[in-house]
């Protein structure tokens, strides 16, 4: 489905004194995908992201971006490699002494792009993020969402092979978050931009990520394409997206169905088999790949053939013993 | 003493003060700015951590800061002779003034640079900017309003220090106040000198504040 691995992190460990921040992390991000790393604060996701462009030097392990092992590069080459890795930040990290255009031009200056070329590229980038005409403003004149747009334009200046997003929407209100996520999704679709984002908000993962890694205590607990994880029994991602009372009551059945939620599989099962099905809880969520539903039911009667029928129809059926 | 007698004296003294403060401000900028940058860059967690060198610089700055100016002026007389070939006169005062103000200004530079958010510095690192680029294009421009404020405070301090220049024949408004106002009981001249000094300091401070405010885009 996707091309080669743009980011390959393997066996990553990071120690701060005796504190273990990363405890053997492997991460693979494919070209063209939006990959989320989800976790509570302190889970190590920020350290992980900062290891990808070597803002933090890992204690052990390797980081390969666009085929280059960054951990092996001398500092001059590392700087050149970083010019092809865009990054956006939670608090935007714009230079207050420069105008919007000056901020976007900064990475181009670092790369040694000539002045005329810079001006052209800056105009193009500001247009791309919907800020044309604001180039002369200073960051303090902009709203949070606009500041992050400047951050995104700046991050894209060097035509990066990958964009790293460090909690880019965590300082924004819900409506602005929505518009920034839409922008990232659009850039991903239009430019084929690969995005690695870290977040503590499930909402971000649900709305734009193709795949996700769930982190806790410096380890990745679960990772993969969202569509695959949803179909994996006992998946933590599924449990967190669809909060049902835990633990499930003994004898209850949890059904996860993808695709058309209108499809009347449950009533079909009731009609075909001698069973009663009562719904204990459940919800339907729109995910990046389509809608997914999860139902907790209790089934009485001739359960075995009914469950087999549901499985046959492509539902994930988990029976609590 | 009449106004007509005072005016040329005041002009001459004001000119000497301006010369001493002007030259020493220039040299203080020249040496203090790099020193302040070094204090930040070589610090633990700085762009280029060199803790041993940083400690040495820190101690030097503290020694310079702990000497009262009048003591410093006398103590470095051999050094002054080495640099300007004389130990008396206006030129000879510029040396101790600079030596006294450099550590003071360097600390203010250090404080101003530390105000620059680490997130901005890291963003520049993430863009592949070299350390020199980060100092030139991030740290100094972002800290510019703070640097101007620091320089203003330094100039005011230099005006104060320069009042002691009379001790080694440097002249200036302070010297005028001591020689005429105090030793010859010319109370009017004393008052005029004091008022003049107050006005000069006010003007310098307001000018510095205005520039710093204009440059600030926060």
XYZ file of C-alpha atoms in Angstrom:
539
model
C 0.000 0.000 0.000
C 2.820 2.438 0.827
C 6.371 2.870 -0.370
C 9.550 2.492 1.575
C 10.162 3.273 5.221
C 10.956 6.970 5.632
C 11.683 6.654 9.322
C 13.191 3.567 10.845
C 13.944 3.619 14.520
C 15.295 0.488 16.117
C 16.323 -0.507 19.601
C 16.151 3.067 20.792
C 17.095 3.635 24.429
C 17.461 6.955 26.177
C 18.600 7.356 29.759
C 18.670 10.545 31.802
C 20.944 9.526 34.635
C 19.106 6.573 36.157
C 15.765 7.469 34.614
C 14.800 5.401 31.600
C 12.937 7.634 29.119
C 12.979 5.214 26.203
C 13.282 1.519 26.810
C 13.922 -0.220 23.501
C 11.657 1.466 20.987
C 11.163 0.342 17.389
C 9.216 2.584 15.064
C 8.571 2.391 11.352
C 6.946 5.147 9.372
C 6.105 4.515 5.738
C 6.307 7.079 2.992
C 3.066 9.007 2.597
C 1.410 7.973 5.837
C 0.387 9.938 8.899
C 1.733 8.071 11.863
C 0.633 8.993 15.369
C 2.408 8.275 18.625
C -0.146 8.394 21.407
C 0.616 8.479 25.103
C 0.221 10.273 28.393
C 2.738 12.917 29.363
C 5.863 11.215 30.619
C 5.339 8.210 28.363
C 8.467 9.109 26.396
C 6.793 10.161 23.160
C 8.361 13.617 23.160
C 11.820 12.137 23.755
C 11.159 9.684 20.928
C 10.249 12.471 18.512
C 13.292 14.514 19.501
C 15.469 11.473 18.895
C 14.210 11.240 15.319
C 16.023 14.458 14.351
C 18.630 13.939 17.047
C 17.723 16.979 19.129
C 18.235 14.317 21.781
C 21.058 11.870 21.207
C 19.868 8.370 22.032
C 21.860 6.303 24.524
C 21.577 3.291 22.221
C 19.862 2.343 18.988
C 19.744 3.736 15.475
C 17.615 6.331 13.727
C 17.359 6.162 9.945
C 15.530 8.915 8.073
C 15.177 8.784 4.284
C 17.785 6.058 4.133
C 20.408 7.933 6.185
C 21.564 6.685 9.568
C 21.525 9.983 11.471
C 23.279 8.601 14.539
C 26.391 7.978 12.405
C 26.580 11.459 10.823
C 29.137 14.114 11.768
C 27.533 17.396 12.830
C 27.819 19.197 9.477
C 26.108 16.353 7.633
C 23.574 16.008 10.428
C 22.623 19.659 9.958
C 22.191 19.059 6.241
C 19.977 16.031 6.932
C 17.915 18.077 9.403
C 17.157 20.595 6.654
C 15.116 17.821 5.032
C 13.183 17.055 8.223
C 10.479 19.602 9.044
C 9.303 20.096 12.603
C 6.391 21.932 14.169
C 6.081 22.699 17.844
C 3.416 22.903 20.529
C 4.175 26.553 21.277
C 5.037 27.384 17.651
C 8.640 28.498 18.424
C 8.499 31.465 16.045
C 11.113 34.212 16.137
C 9.413 37.248 17.658
C 12.018 39.569 16.150
C 11.086 38.552 12.606
C 8.004 39.038 10.516
C 5.902 36.111 9.335
C 7.776 36.138 6.007
C 11.092 36.409 7.857
C 10.239 33.356 9.933
C 9.386 31.285 6.875
C 12.557 32.523 5.168
C 14.760 31.467 8.082
C 15.298 27.829 7.089
C 15.908 28.990 3.496
C 18.651 31.319 4.771
C 20.115 28.414 6.698
C 20.155 26.390 3.486
C 21.813 29.242 1.603
C 18.963 29.886 -0.838
C 19.508 33.197 -2.714
C 17.346 36.180 -1.742
C 15.100 36.382 -4.825
C 14.433 32.668 -4.728
C 13.648 32.955 -1.002
C 11.026 35.649 -1.553
C 9.327 33.575 -4.230
C 9.329 30.439 -2.105
C 8.046 32.283 0.994
C 5.080 33.681 -0.960
C 4.344 30.207 -2.269
C 4.502 28.657 1.218
C 2.326 31.331 2.826
C -0.215 30.776 0.096
C -0.110 27.032 0.731
C -1.043 27.449 4.403
C -3.640 30.149 3.737
C -1.684 33.139 5.010
C -0.940 35.061 1.833
C -0.883 38.774 2.566
C 0.156 38.299 6.213
C 3.887 38.116 5.456
C 4.583 41.582 6.880
C 2.922 40.927 10.241
C 4.791 39.996 13.375
C 3.908 36.736 15.143
C 2.377 38.566 18.125
C -0.281 39.960 15.775
C -1.489 36.455 14.874
C -3.870 34.018 16.567
C -2.621 30.644 17.798
C -3.910 28.857 14.724
C -2.255 31.352 12.406
C 1.015 31.027 14.310
C 0.922 27.282 13.800
C 0.279 27.844 10.100
C 3.436 29.933 9.983
C 5.188 27.086 11.800
C 3.949 24.641 9.169
C 5.001 26.910 6.279
C 8.449 27.243 7.865
C 8.715 23.485 8.368
C 7.898 22.856 4.703
C 10.405 25.384 3.358
C 13.096 22.821 2.666
C 10.769 20.360 0.890
C 11.177 17.904 3.741
C 10.793 14.180 3.280
C 9.025 14.046 6.619
C 7.257 16.405 9.005
C 7.613 15.905 12.752
C 4.798 17.317 14.819
C 5.383 17.830 18.537
C 1.898 18.201 20.066
C 1.196 20.784 17.373
C -2.457 21.253 18.315
C -2.271 20.868 22.090
C -2.187 24.621 22.723
C -5.139 25.307 20.409
C -8.893 25.371 20.934
C -11.037 22.596 19.370
C -12.133 24.530 16.270
C -8.571 25.681 15.524
C -7.269 22.188 16.202
C -9.732 20.943 13.599
C -8.509 23.441 10.992
C -4.829 22.641 11.615
C -5.518 18.900 11.407
C -7.395 19.475 8.145
C -4.412 21.408 6.815
C -2.012 18.595 7.761
C -4.318 16.048 6.152
C -4.491 18.165 2.995
C -0.696 18.547 2.818
C -0.396 14.802 3.295
C -2.808 14.159 0.431
C -1.590 16.871 -1.954
C 2.156 16.760 -1.405
C 2.430 13.161 -0.280
C 3.979 14.514 2.912
C 4.867 11.869 5.477
C 3.943 13.000 8.978
C 5.065 11.640 12.328
C 3.078 13.275 15.089
C 3.003 12.830 18.808
C -0.072 13.651 20.803
C -1.926 12.857 23.986
C -5.265 13.430 22.283
C -7.077 10.400 20.895
C -9.101 12.835 18.803
C -6.002 13.693 16.727
C -5.285 10.023 16.074
C -8.908 9.323 15.195
C -9.212 12.171 12.738
C -6.018 12.047 10.688
C -3.753 9.101 11.469
C -3.326 6.086 9.227
C -1.316 4.225 11.802
C -0.479 4.639 15.445
C 1.905 3.553 18.169
C 0.653 3.648 21.734
C 3.382 4.454 24.231
C 3.612 4.091 27.938
C 6.564 3.924 30.314
C 9.100 4.422 27.537
C 7.867 1.470 25.509
C 5.550 1.021 22.572
C 2.683 -1.133 23.760
C 0.915 -1.566 20.479
C 1.444 -0.313 16.963
C 0.226 -0.738 13.426
C -2.269 0.528 10.899
C -5.440 1.700 12.644
C -7.618 -0.435 10.419
C -5.612 -3.518 11.466
C -5.545 -2.684 15.162
C -9.323 -2.282 15.197
C -9.602 -5.883 14.007
C -7.115 -7.174 16.540
C -8.716 -8.835 19.572
C -7.895 -7.132 22.882
C -6.457 -4.058 21.166
C -5.825 -1.201 23.541
C -6.517 1.322 20.794
C -10.003 -0.103 20.267
C -10.710 -0.061 23.991
C -9.641 3.569 24.218
C -11.540 4.762 21.173
C -14.721 3.006 22.307
C -15.000 3.373 26.035
C -17.163 0.502 27.255
C -17.449 -0.462 30.913
C -14.418 -2.566 31.873
C -14.096 -5.357 32.753
C -16.769 -6.775 30.463
C -19.402 -8.760 32.376
C -18.889 -12.504 32.237
C -20.656 -14.083 29.305
C -21.003 -10.844 27.378
C -19.886 -10.477 23.790
C -18.138 -7.492 22.228
C -18.665 -6.957 18.521
C -16.449 -4.655 16.439
C -17.595 -3.940 12.931
C -16.017 -1.925 10.175
C -17.549 -0.749 6.939
C -21.194 0.181 6.530
C -22.759 0.585 9.981
C -26.222 0.440 8.413
C -25.756 -3.213 7.530
C -28.310 -5.016 9.775
C -26.104 -7.975 10.751
C -27.296 -8.126 14.331
C -31.002 -8.267 13.530
C -30.192 -10.762 10.787
C -28.554 -12.993 13.387
C -31.627 -12.743 15.602
C -33.915 -13.682 12.759
C -31.800 -16.602 11.559
C -30.954 -18.206 14.872
C -32.787 -18.932 18.059
C -31.103 -16.203 20.086
C -31.993 -13.069 22.009
C -29.527 -10.209 21.747
C -29.668 -7.270 24.083
C -27.356 -4.310 23.716
C -25.394 -3.287 26.810
C -23.490 -0.414 25.308
C -21.644 0.777 22.266
C -20.874 3.534 19.823
C -19.893 4.307 16.287
C -16.836 6.416 15.475
C -15.634 8.042 12.286
C -12.003 7.115 11.810
C -9.645 8.132 9.030
C -10.396 4.916 7.148
C -14.206 4.991 7.542
C -16.708 4.340 10.273
C -16.216 1.696 12.904
C -18.692 0.512 15.522
C -18.323 -1.409 18.700
C -21.173 -3.046 20.581
C -21.286 -4.834 23.889
C -24.170 -7.319 23.841
C -25.395 -10.266 25.799
C -26.589 -13.238 23.776
C -28.826 -15.934 25.162
C -30.102 -19.090 23.473
C -28.324 -21.024 20.744
C -25.244 -18.814 20.780
C -22.576 -20.851 18.971
C -24.022 -20.738 15.411
C -25.032 -17.079 15.853
C -21.459 -16.121 16.805
C -20.067 -18.100 13.901
C -22.471 -16.245 11.595
C -21.313 -12.859 12.937
C -17.669 -13.827 12.454
C -18.449 -14.940 8.959
C -19.880 -11.496 8.263
C -16.551 -9.928 9.088
C -17.250 -8.789 12.623
C -14.614 -9.110 15.306
C -16.304 -11.175 18.003
C -14.783 -11.217 21.487
C -16.502 -13.412 24.067
C -15.778 -12.664 27.719
C -15.558 -15.991 29.512
C 31.435 82.594 40.185
C 29.285 84.011 37.388
C 27.503 82.145 34.614
C 30.011 83.503 32.131
C 32.840 82.014 34.135
C 31.038 78.705 34.605
C 29.924 78.053 31.043
C 33.328 77.247 29.486
C 34.224 75.073 32.490
C 30.953 73.154 32.155
C 31.373 72.730 28.403
C 34.889 71.421 28.770
C 33.926 69.007 31.541
C 30.838 67.773 29.697
C 33.002 67.154 26.627
C 35.477 65.118 28.681
C 32.662 63.087 30.226
C 31.173 62.452 26.789
C 34.575 61.332 25.488
C 35.272 58.999 28.383
C 31.788 57.495 28.356
C 31.647 57.305 24.554
C 34.940 55.485 24.069
C 34.482 53.165 27.018
C 30.943 52.303 25.851
C 32.338 51.378 22.455
C 35.060 49.153 23.926
C 32.657 47.671 26.453
C 30.372 46.605 23.605
C 33.326 45.232 21.695
C 34.545 43.010 24.558
C 31.444 42.597 26.724
C 29.104 41.313 24.037
C 31.298 38.351 23.005
C 32.033 37.638 26.664
C 28.314 37.575 27.473
C 27.650 35.301 24.491
C 30.474 33.023 25.659
C 28.961 32.806 29.156
C 25.724 31.471 27.619
C 27.103 29.336 24.800
C 29.751 27.523 26.875
C 27.421 26.902 29.794
C 26.140 23.441 30.698
C 23.169 22.888 28.406
C 24.387 25.682 26.117
C 25.054 25.417 22.408
C 28.655 24.333 22.976
C 29.066 23.181 26.573
C 32.609 23.797 27.822
C 32.073 23.864 31.600
C 35.746 24.350 32.516
C 36.198 27.410 30.305
C 32.809 28.697 31.414
C 33.855 28.488 35.084
C 37.067 30.415 34.405
C 35.154 33.157 32.576
C 32.544 33.240 35.341
C 35.212 33.725 38.011
C 36.951 36.460 35.981
C 33.675 38.306 35.551
C 32.911 38.039 39.259
C 36.355 39.352 40.217
C 35.864 42.313 37.901
C 32.433 42.949 39.329
C 33.484 42.777 42.974
C 36.149 45.530 42.847
C 34.923 49.056 43.637
C 35.703 51.192 40.607
C 38.047 53.555 42.409
C 40.136 50.587 43.627
C 40.096 48.989 40.192
C 41.278 52.224 38.617
C 44.348 52.350 40.845
C 44.978 48.597 40.822
C 45.278 48.315 37.060
C 47.539 51.321 36.549
C 50.380 49.138 35.128
C 47.940 47.644 32.648
C 46.674 51.100 31.700
C 50.249 52.256 31.027
C 50.791 49.163 28.870
C 47.700 49.899 26.769
C 47.691 53.678 26.300
C 51.225 54.565 27.407
C 50.075 56.951 30.119
C 48.277 56.713 33.433
C 46.797 60.177 33.598
C 44.303 62.069 31.496
C 41.069 61.269 29.750
C 42.500 58.495 27.556
C 43.940 56.762 30.620
C 40.484 56.674 32.212
C 38.932 54.819 29.289
C 40.982 51.720 30.158
C 39.734 51.230 33.739
C 36.241 52.321 32.706
C 36.193 49.602 30.053
C 37.726 47.002 32.368
C 35.123 47.871 34.998
C 32.145 47.892 32.644
C 32.916 44.788 30.541
C 32.054 42.227 33.254
C 29.008 44.267 34.260
C 27.718 44.444 30.690
C 28.639 40.789 30.014
C 26.356 39.701 32.871
C 23.522 41.821 31.445
C 24.123 40.280 28.005
C 24.034 36.850 29.606
C 20.694 37.611 31.286
C 19.202 39.016 28.070
C 20.291 35.953 26.055
C 18.853 33.588 28.644
C 15.472 35.239 28.144
C 15.371 33.792 24.624
C 13.171 30.701 24.777
C 14.925 27.352 24.495
C 12.131 26.247 22.153
C 13.194 28.838 19.579
C 16.813 27.715 19.797
C 15.796 24.083 19.433
C 13.557 24.912 16.487
C 16.602 26.445 14.778
C 18.675 23.370 15.613
C 15.935 21.192 14.156
C 16.203 23.233 10.946
C 19.865 22.354 10.711
C 21.213 25.776 11.680
C 24.853 25.818 12.782
C 25.838 27.224 16.179
C 27.174 30.421 14.644
C 23.942 30.922 12.729
C 21.930 30.353 15.900
C 23.961 32.973 17.788
C 23.831 35.482 14.915
C 20.316 34.963 13.644
C 18.389 33.706 16.680
C 19.982 34.558 20.024
C 21.211 38.098 19.315
C 18.188 39.377 17.295
C 15.692 37.813 19.722
C 17.516 39.310 22.709
C 18.064 42.686 21.009
C 15.592 44.731 23.098
C 17.130 43.251 26.250
C 20.643 43.999 24.970
C 19.716 47.634 24.329
C 18.251 47.877 27.831
C 21.456 46.355 29.241
C 23.609 48.770 27.287
C 21.556 51.694 28.601
C 22.113 50.588 32.192
C 25.809 50.199 31.414
C 26.102 53.715 29.949
C 24.422 55.155 33.034
C 26.848 53.208 35.237
C 29.756 54.494 33.129
C 28.592 58.082 33.621
C 28.658 57.368 37.344
C 32.117 55.715 37.247
C 33.513 58.523 35.119
C 32.881 60.931 37.998
C 35.847 59.317 39.778
C 38.112 59.917 36.792
C 39.335 63.132 38.405
C 41.429 60.985 40.726
C 43.802 60.287 37.848
C 43.350 63.579 36.063
C 40.685 62.492 33.656
C 38.506 65.550 34.166
C 34.790 65.460 33.488
C 31.690 66.696 35.277
C 32.323 64.692 38.450
C 35.825 66.090 38.733
C 34.466 69.606 38.183
C 31.967 69.169 40.996
C 34.680 67.939 43.377
C 37.307 70.566 42.527
C 35.076 73.652 42.341
C 31.876 72.715 44.118
C 33.495 70.951 47.084
C 37.046 72.213 47.421
C 36.322 75.842 46.461
C 32.831 76.129 47.938
C 31.265 77.091 44.572
C 27.834 75.883 45.596
C 26.090 77.160 42.463
C 28.481 75.248 40.197
C 27.960 72.162 42.309
C 24.198 72.438 41.875
C 24.450 73.078 38.149
C 26.742 70.074 37.697
C 24.426 67.814 39.657
C 21.398 68.979 37.660
C 23.332 68.457 34.429
C 24.283 64.904 35.421
C 20.683 64.099 36.358
C 19.447 65.445 33.016
C 22.061 63.486 31.039
C 21.190 60.236 32.811
C 17.464 60.882 32.254
C 18.004 61.484 28.554
C 20.188 58.387 28.110
C 17.704 56.193 29.977
C 14.649 57.484 28.098
C 16.437 57.104 24.783
C 17.424 53.532 25.632
C 13.899 52.687 26.794
C 12.388 54.133 23.626
C 14.721 52.155 21.368
C 14.158 48.937 23.316
C 10.392 49.414 23.155
C 10.473 50.072 19.427
C 12.478 46.929 18.793
C 10.315 44.693 20.940
C 7.708 42.645 19.082
C 6.289 40.599 21.919
